[in-house]
Short mmCIF file of C-alpha atoms in Angstrom, two decimals:
data_model
loop_
_atom_site.label_atom_id
_atom_site.label_comp_id
_atom_site.label_asym_id
_atom_site.label_seq_id
_atom_site.Cartn_x
_atom_site.Cartn_y
_atom_site.Cartn_z
CA UNK A 251 50.73 194.75 281.03
CA UNK A 252 49.76 192.59 283.97
CA UNK A 253 49.75 195.66 286.22
CA UNK A 254 47.55 197.57 283.79
CA UNK A 255 45.10 194.68 283.55
CA UNK A 256 44.98 194.50 287.35
CA UNK A 257 44.23 198.23 287.67
CA UNK A 258 41.50 198.16 285.02
CA UNK A 259 39.59 195.60 287.08
CA UNK A 260 38.91 198.19 289.80
CA UNK A 261 35.49 199.78 290.08
CA UNK A 262 34.85 202.89 292.16
CA UNK A 263 33.46 200.79 295.01
CA UNK A 264 36.61 198.67 295.00
CA UNK A 265 38.84 201.73 295.41
CA UNK A 266 36.70 202.96 298.31
CA UNK A 267 36.92 199.49 299.91
CA UNK A 268 40.70 199.53 299.50
CA UNK A 269 40.97 202.91 301.26
CA UNK A 270 38.65 201.60 303.97
CA UNK A 271 40.85 198.54 304.54
CA UNK A 272 43.94 200.75 304.73
CA UNK A 273 42.22 202.96 307.29
CA UNK A 274 41.33 199.96 309.46
CA UNK A 275 45.05 199.20 309.71
CA UNK A 276 45.81 202.91 310.19
CA UNK A 277 43.61 203.17 313.28
CA UNK A 278 45.47 200.25 314.86
CA UNK A 279 48.82 201.89 314.14
CA UNK A 280 47.63 205.15 315.73
CA UNK A 281 47.25 203.31 319.04
CA UNK A 282 51.07 203.44 319.19
CA UNK A 283 50.99 207.24 319.39
CA UNK A 284 51.37 208.83 322.80
CA UNK A 285 48.27 210.47 324.27
CA UNK A 286 49.83 213.93 323.94
CA UNK A 287 50.25 213.29 320.19
CA UNK A 288 46.54 212.50 319.83
CA UNK A 289 45.18 215.70 321.31
CA UNK A 290 44.73 217.57 318.00
CA UNK A 291 44.57 216.18 314.46
CA UNK A 292 45.61 218.65 311.74
CA UNK A 293 43.84 217.68 308.51
CA UNK A 294 45.11 219.40 305.36
CA UNK A 295 43.24 219.37 302.06
CA UNK A 296 44.45 220.48 298.64
CA UNK A 297 44.09 219.76 294.96
CA UNK A 298 46.92 219.38 292.48
CA UNK A 299 47.48 218.81 288.78
CA UNK A 300 48.75 215.50 287.41
CA UNK A 301 49.64 216.14 283.76
CA UNK A 302 49.65 213.44 281.11
CA UNK A 303 50.78 213.37 277.49
CA UNK A 304 48.25 210.70 276.50
CA UNK A 305 45.33 211.43 274.18
CA UNK A 306 43.00 208.49 274.85
CA UNK A 307 42.85 208.47 278.64
CA UNK A 308 39.35 208.34 280.07
CA UNK A 309 38.45 211.35 282.22
CA UNK A 310 41.40 213.53 281.25
CA UNK A 311 40.63 217.20 280.69
CA UNK A 312 42.35 220.56 280.36
CA UNK A 313 43.10 222.50 283.56
CA UNK A 314 42.94 226.23 284.17
CA UNK A 315 46.68 226.33 283.43
CA UNK A 316 46.15 224.84 279.99
CA UNK A 317 47.61 221.46 281.04
CA UNK A 318 45.95 218.21 279.99
CA UNK A 319 45.58 215.60 282.71
CA UNK A 320 43.84 214.96 286.00
CA UNK A 321 43.20 216.98 289.16
CA UNK A 322 43.60 214.68 292.21
CA UNK A 323 42.27 215.71 295.61
CA UNK A 324 44.64 214.94 298.50
CA UNK A 325 43.63 214.84 302.19
CA UNK A 326 46.54 214.38 304.61
CA UNK A 327 47.30 214.31 308.34
CA UNK A 328 50.01 216.84 309.15
CA UNK A 329 50.84 215.23 312.52
CA UNK A 330 52.25 212.05 310.99
CA UNK A 331 52.62 213.07 307.32
CA UNK A 332 50.14 210.40 306.20
CA UNK A 333 47.84 210.42 303.21
CA UNK A 334 44.31 209.81 304.52
CA UNK A 335 42.29 209.98 301.29
CA UNK A 336 42.92 210.64 297.62
CA UNK A 337 40.40 211.12 294.85
CA UNK A 338 41.21 211.24 291.15
CA UNK A 339 39.19 213.81 289.17
CA UNK A 340 39.17 215.22 285.63
CA UNK A 341 41.68 218.00 285.04
CA UNK A 342 39.07 220.77 284.72
CA UNK A 343 37.66 220.28 288.22
CA UNK A 344 38.07 223.08 290.80
CA UNK A 345 40.13 222.16 293.87
CA UNK A 346 37.14 221.96 296.22
CA UNK A 347 34.95 219.69 294.05
CA UNK A 348 33.86 216.73 296.18
CA UNK A 349 36.17 217.79 299.00
CA UNK A 350 33.52 218.02 301.75
CA UNK A 351 32.81 214.27 301.63
CA UNK A 352 36.45 213.37 302.17
CA UNK A 353 37.07 216.11 304.76
CA UNK A 354 34.14 214.79 306.80
CA UNK A 355 35.44 211.24 306.38
CA UNK A 356 38.87 212.35 307.59
CA UNK A 357 37.35 213.93 310.71
CA UNK A 358 35.43 210.75 311.48
CA UNK A 359 38.59 208.69 310.93
CA UNK A 360 40.82 210.67 313.31
CA UNK A 361 38.13 210.63 315.98
CA UNK A 362 37.89 206.88 315.63
CA UNK A 363 41.68 206.76 315.96
CA UNK A 364 41.58 208.44 319.35
CA UNK A 365 42.27 212.09 318.51
CA UNK A 366 40.42 214.43 320.88
CA UNK A 367 40.06 217.36 318.47
CA UNK A 368 40.14 217.77 314.69
CA UNK A 369 41.15 220.91 312.81
CA UNK A 370 40.63 221.38 309.07
CA UNK A 371 43.10 223.53 307.14
CA UNK A 372 43.12 224.61 303.52
CA UNK A 373 43.68 227.46 301.10
CA UNK A 374 41.03 229.86 299.80
CA UNK A 375 39.38 227.20 297.62
CA UNK A 376 38.29 225.28 300.73
CA UNK A 377 36.71 228.12 302.70
CA UNK A 378 33.28 226.64 302.02
CA UNK A 379 31.06 229.02 303.99
CA UNK A 380 27.98 226.82 303.57
CA UNK A 381 29.65 224.18 305.76
CA UNK A 382 30.96 226.50 308.49
CA UNK A 383 27.92 226.30 310.78
CA UNK A 384 27.67 222.53 310.51
CA UNK A 385 31.37 222.04 311.23
CA UNK A 386 31.21 224.42 314.17
CA UNK A 387 28.16 222.66 315.61
CA UNK A 388 29.89 219.28 315.29
CA UNK A 389 32.94 220.59 317.16
CA UNK A 390 35.24 220.61 314.15
CA UNK A 391 37.83 223.41 314.17
CA UNK A 392 38.94 225.05 310.94
CA UNK A 393 41.48 227.58 309.69
CA UNK A 394 41.09 228.57 306.04
CA UNK A 395 42.38 231.27 303.79
CA UNK A 396 39.63 233.27 302.12
CA UNK A 397 39.63 235.33 298.94
CA UNK A 398 40.32 239.06 299.24
CA UNK A 399 36.84 240.16 298.22
CA UNK A 400 36.46 243.93 297.62
CA UNK A 401 34.08 244.14 300.58
CA UNK A 402 36.74 242.57 302.83
CA UNK A 403 39.37 244.99 301.53
CA UNK A 404 37.01 247.91 302.24
CA UNK A 405 36.51 246.69 305.80
CA UNK A 406 40.27 246.28 306.24
CA UNK A 407 40.87 249.83 305.02
CA UNK A 408 38.36 251.07 307.60
CA UNK A 409 40.21 249.46 310.52
CA UNK A 410 41.74 252.22 312.72
CA UNK A 411 45.50 252.49 312.54
CA UNK A 412 45.79 251.95 316.29
CA UNK A 413 44.27 248.47 315.99
CA UNK A 414 46.95 247.11 313.67
CA UNK A 415 49.77 245.14 315.31
CA UNK A 416 53.16 244.60 313.77
CA UNK A 417 53.74 240.97 312.79
CA UNK A 418 57.17 239.58 313.58
CA UNK A 419 57.95 236.33 311.80
CA UNK A 420 59.67 233.78 314.04
CA UNK A 421 61.90 231.27 312.27
CA UNK A 422 61.56 227.63 313.29
CA UNK A 423 65.28 227.17 312.70
CA UNK A 424 67.75 228.15 315.42
CA UNK A 425 70.83 229.90 313.97
CA UNK A 426 74.00 227.99 314.81
CA UNK A 427 76.52 230.47 313.49
CA UNK A 428 78.27 227.76 311.50
CA UNK A 429 77.16 229.08 308.11
CA UNK A 430 77.05 232.54 306.64
CA UNK A 431 74.03 233.48 304.54
CA UNK A 432 74.97 233.16 300.83
CA UNK A 433 74.93 236.15 298.55
CA UNK A 434 71.58 236.88 296.89
CA UNK A 435 72.50 236.53 293.21
CA UNK A 436 68.93 237.02 292.00
CA UNK A 437 68.62 240.36 293.78
CA UNK A 438 71.93 241.53 292.29
CA UNK A 439 70.77 240.81 288.73
CA UNK A 440 67.45 242.58 289.31
CA UNK A 441 69.26 245.71 290.53
CA UNK A 442 71.95 245.70 287.82
CA UNK A 443 69.48 245.36 284.96
CA UNK A 444 67.05 247.94 286.28
CA UNK A 445 64.07 245.65 286.81
CA UNK A 446 61.33 246.66 289.21
CA UNK A 447 62.03 244.97 292.52
CA UNK A 448 59.22 244.29 295.02
CA UNK A 449 60.44 244.29 298.62
CA UNK A 450 58.33 243.37 301.63
CA UNK A 451 58.68 246.34 303.96
CA UNK A 452 56.28 245.58 306.80
CA UNK A 453 53.49 243.29 307.94
CA UNK A 454 50.60 244.07 310.29
CA UNK A 455 47.66 242.02 311.52
CA UNK A 456 44.20 242.86 312.81
CA UNK A 457 41.05 240.94 313.64
CA UNK A 458 37.48 241.65 312.60
CA UNK A 459 34.18 239.78 312.94
CA UNK A 460 32.83 237.92 309.92
CA UNK A 461 29.33 236.54 309.37
CA UNK A 462 28.96 234.75 306.03
CA UNK A 463 25.77 235.50 304.09
CA UNK A 464 24.74 231.83 304.30
CA UNK A 465 25.56 231.49 307.99
CA UNK A 466 23.86 232.25 311.29
CA UNK A 467 27.11 232.43 313.26
CA UNK A 468 29.94 234.94 313.48
CA UNK A 469 33.54 233.87 313.05
CA UNK A 470 36.97 235.42 313.44
CA UNK A 471 38.55 236.95 310.35
CA UNK A 472 42.26 237.69 310.56
CA UNK A 473 43.56 240.39 308.22
CA UNK A 474 47.21 240.36 307.22
CA UNK A 475 48.36 243.67 305.72
CA UNK A 476 51.56 243.66 303.68
CA UNK A 477 53.35 246.91 302.82
CA UNK A 478 55.34 246.31 299.65
CA UNK A 479 57.98 248.72 298.39
CA UNK A 480 58.59 248.90 294.63
CA UNK A 481 62.16 249.88 293.74
CA UNK A 482 64.02 250.51 290.50
CA UNK A 483 67.74 251.22 290.37
CA UNK A 484 67.56 251.15 294.19
CA UNK A 485 65.20 254.12 294.16
CA UNK A 486 61.68 254.07 295.62
CA UNK A 487 58.91 254.13 293.01
CA UNK A 488 55.82 253.60 295.16
CA UNK A 489 54.42 251.63 298.07
CA UNK A 490 51.64 249.11 297.64
CA UNK A 491 49.31 247.57 300.22
CA UNK A 492 48.10 244.00 299.84
CA UNK A 493 45.71 242.14 302.10
CA UNK A 494 45.42 238.45 302.95
CA UNK A 495 42.44 237.09 304.87
CA UNK A 496 41.98 234.03 307.09
CA UNK A 497 38.80 232.77 308.73
CA UNK A 498 38.57 230.47 311.74
CA UNK A 499 36.18 229.29 314.44
CA UNK A 500 38.97 228.65 316.95
CA UNK A 501 38.71 230.96 319.93
CA UNK A 502 41.24 233.62 320.84
CA UNK A 503 42.14 231.65 323.96
CA UNK A 504 43.26 228.65 321.88
CA UNK A 505 44.76 230.47 318.88
CA UNK A 506 45.86 234.08 319.09
CA UNK A 507 45.69 236.37 316.08
CA UNK A 508 49.35 235.76 315.30
CA UNK A 509 48.95 232.01 315.80
CA UNK A 510 46.13 231.86 313.22
CA UNK A 511 48.46 233.30 310.56
CA UNK A 512 51.21 230.86 311.57
CA UNK A 513 48.72 227.96 311.47
CA UNK A 514 47.54 228.91 307.98
CA UNK A 515 51.12 229.20 306.75
CA UNK A 516 52.06 225.83 308.29
CA UNK A 517 49.58 224.14 305.96
CA UNK A 518 51.94 224.90 303.09
CA UNK A 519 54.10 221.98 304.24
CA UNK A 520 51.50 219.76 302.57
CA UNK A 521 53.05 220.75 299.25
CA UNK A 522 56.15 218.76 300.22
CA UNK A 523 54.01 215.68 300.84
CA UNK A 524 52.25 216.11 297.49
CA UNK A 525 55.67 216.41 295.83
CA UNK A 526 56.62 213.05 297.37
CA UNK A 527 53.42 211.54 295.97
CA UNK A 528 54.36 212.85 292.55
CA UNK A 529 58.11 212.25 292.39
CA UNK A 530 58.84 210.00 295.37
CA UNK A 531 56.41 207.09 295.03
CA UNK A 532 55.49 208.16 291.47
CA UNK A 533 51.82 207.96 292.39
CA UNK A 534 50.68 210.58 289.86
CA UNK A 535 52.16 209.05 286.73
CA UNK A 536 48.62 208.26 285.56
CA UNK A 537 50.01 205.23 283.77
CA UNK A 538 46.68 203.53 283.08
CA UNK A 539 44.00 204.53 280.58
CA UNK A 540 41.03 205.08 282.91
CA UNK A 541 39.96 207.56 285.56
CA UNK A 542 39.20 204.89 288.18
CA UNK A 543 42.21 202.70 287.33
CA UNK A 544 44.54 205.66 287.76
CA UNK A 545 42.77 206.41 291.04
CA UNK A 546 43.51 202.86 292.20
CA UNK A 547 47.16 203.31 291.21
CA UNK A 548 47.31 206.52 293.25
CA UNK A 549 45.80 204.83 296.33
CA UNK A 550 48.29 201.95 296.10
CA UNK A 551 51.23 204.34 295.70
CA UNK A 552 50.00 206.40 298.66
CA UNK A 553 49.97 203.19 300.71
CA UNK A 554 53.71 202.81 300.05
CA UNK A 555 54.24 206.30 301.50
CA UNK A 556 51.95 205.53 304.44
CA UNK A 557 53.95 202.40 305.28
CA UNK A 558 56.98 204.63 305.80
CA UNK A 559 54.93 206.91 308.08
CA UNK A 560 53.62 203.91 310.04
CA UNK A 561 57.16 202.60 310.47
CA UNK A 562 58.11 205.98 311.95
CA UNK A 563 55.19 205.75 314.40
CA UNK A 564 56.05 202.20 315.51
CA UNK A 565 59.84 202.59 315.55
CA UNK A 566 61.15 201.71 319.04
CA UNK A 567 63.96 204.32 319.16
CA UNK A 568 62.60 207.84 319.70
CA UNK A 569 65.63 209.58 318.20
CA UNK A 570 65.03 207.98 314.80
CA UNK A 571 61.25 208.53 314.59
CA UNK A 572 61.49 212.16 313.54
CA UNK A 573 64.16 211.40 310.94
CA UNK A 574 62.04 208.62 309.48
CA UNK A 575 58.95 210.81 309.30
CA UNK A 576 60.78 213.60 307.49
CA UNK A 577 62.79 211.32 305.21
CA UNK A 578 62.13 211.53 301.47
CA UNK A 579 60.88 208.32 299.93
CA UNK A 580 63.86 207.83 297.63
CA UNK A 581 66.27 208.08 300.55
CA UNK A 582 64.05 205.74 302.57
CA UNK A 583 64.29 203.13 299.82
CA UNK A 584 68.06 203.27 299.55
CA UNK A 585 68.80 203.41 303.28
CA UNK A 586 66.30 200.92 304.71
CA UNK A 587 64.78 198.87 301.89
CA UNK A 588 67.32 198.29 299.11
CA UNK A 589 70.09 196.87 301.30
CA UNK A 590 72.21 194.27 299.41
CA UNK A 591 72.44 191.06 301.42
CA UNK A 592 74.19 187.75 300.98
CA UNK A 593 71.98 184.79 301.89
CA UNK A 594 73.94 181.95 303.50
CA UNK A 595 72.06 178.73 304.14
CA UNK A 596 73.41 176.30 306.70
CA UNK A 597 71.98 173.08 308.05
CA UNK A 598 70.04 174.70 310.85
CA UNK A 599 69.68 178.40 309.98
CA UNK A 600 69.70 181.10 307.32
CA UNK A 601 72.23 183.93 307.71
CA UNK A 602 71.77 187.32 306.02
CA UNK A 603 74.99 189.26 305.62
CA UNK A 604 74.57 192.96 304.83
CA UNK A 605 77.15 193.87 302.18
CA UNK A 606 76.89 197.66 302.32
CA UNK A 607 77.30 199.74 305.45
CA UNK A 608 74.56 202.19 306.32
CA UNK A 609 73.95 203.98 309.63
CA UNK A 610 70.37 202.74 309.39
CA UNK A 611 71.35 199.10 308.85
CA UNK A 612 72.29 198.67 312.50
CA UNK A 613 69.14 200.46 313.62
CA UNK A 614 67.05 198.24 311.37
CA UNK A 615 68.66 195.07 312.76
CA UNK A 616 68.08 196.24 316.32
CA UNK A 617 64.43 196.87 315.49
CA UNK A 618 63.73 193.39 314.08
CA UNK A 619 63.38 191.68 317.51
CA UNK A 620 61.07 194.51 318.62
CA UNK A 621 58.69 194.02 315.70
CA UNK A 622 58.71 190.25 316.15
CA UNK A 623 57.37 190.72 319.68
CA UNK A 624 54.58 193.10 318.67
CA UNK A 625 50.96 192.14 318.17
CA UNK A 626 48.97 194.69 316.13
CA UNK A 627 45.54 193.42 317.07
#
């Protein structure tokens, strides 16, 4: 097709130039953010799997899950829900392959955009200890999960019981009392059929010092201890202890022990953004037959998502900015973009009559004069 022919003309340098051009516009848009919103940039990094049923696609490979396809790397900005960088890779690549280059580029980008501090976040695949000292020297903050190595577990077991603090999870949602919690059908079936049911009984946290073998500096390691109760027919079988570990260079004054765990868990919201890349803008269809051409397709699709995020940043009415930022792409299309209009041409003007009512139609019309007055120079 014409689109396929267009994508196949891209070389790797062309895709990098395209992302660079997008980022030039992005920096200008960020000038619309308030100063308080540019104090700390939260940069999330993750890899995902983009399956394909094709057999002749260049660069496709089999993943650790046994799925044929590609393994894109996605670097995002949690503050505004933007996609900063994407990189298409063969399906057998580990999540962290080539990630350092794009993480460093993201840090440089947010600093150019006026953010005072930058904080990298990622799961255990991105706790790249060889880079810790360099990032710390350059003033880059990080909060990463780290694998539960047997040596870490041994150190956690040696922590005195008096040091452990009970972790109380605080919900971000305020109960309104308007709805009653629905009945847990899954739990009922597990109990009735006599399956082993794992129940989280308690959580405790502690902090220990951690010096990586390839590092000259010492960092904070947060240990999360989970006490899990195994039940069968509502009777206790045994209790199991599981440990999760997080490493950070952020000081206790800035992030408390509890806040580090909350910060690491907040990164999981990136999965929702990746889901929008997959099923919202359909950016991971991998419709072309080449590794680089599919990369170009992914960058272009990510731009469509970024345009929605930029509209939320520039929107004049504060009450709608948050709704726009959190809006799924499909809803965004049907509420703001795909509005049926009747075009009436008169001698001196063109009149657009909106034929379907939408609460956002009025907001959009009120915003048109605002955008006409703006100069994004």
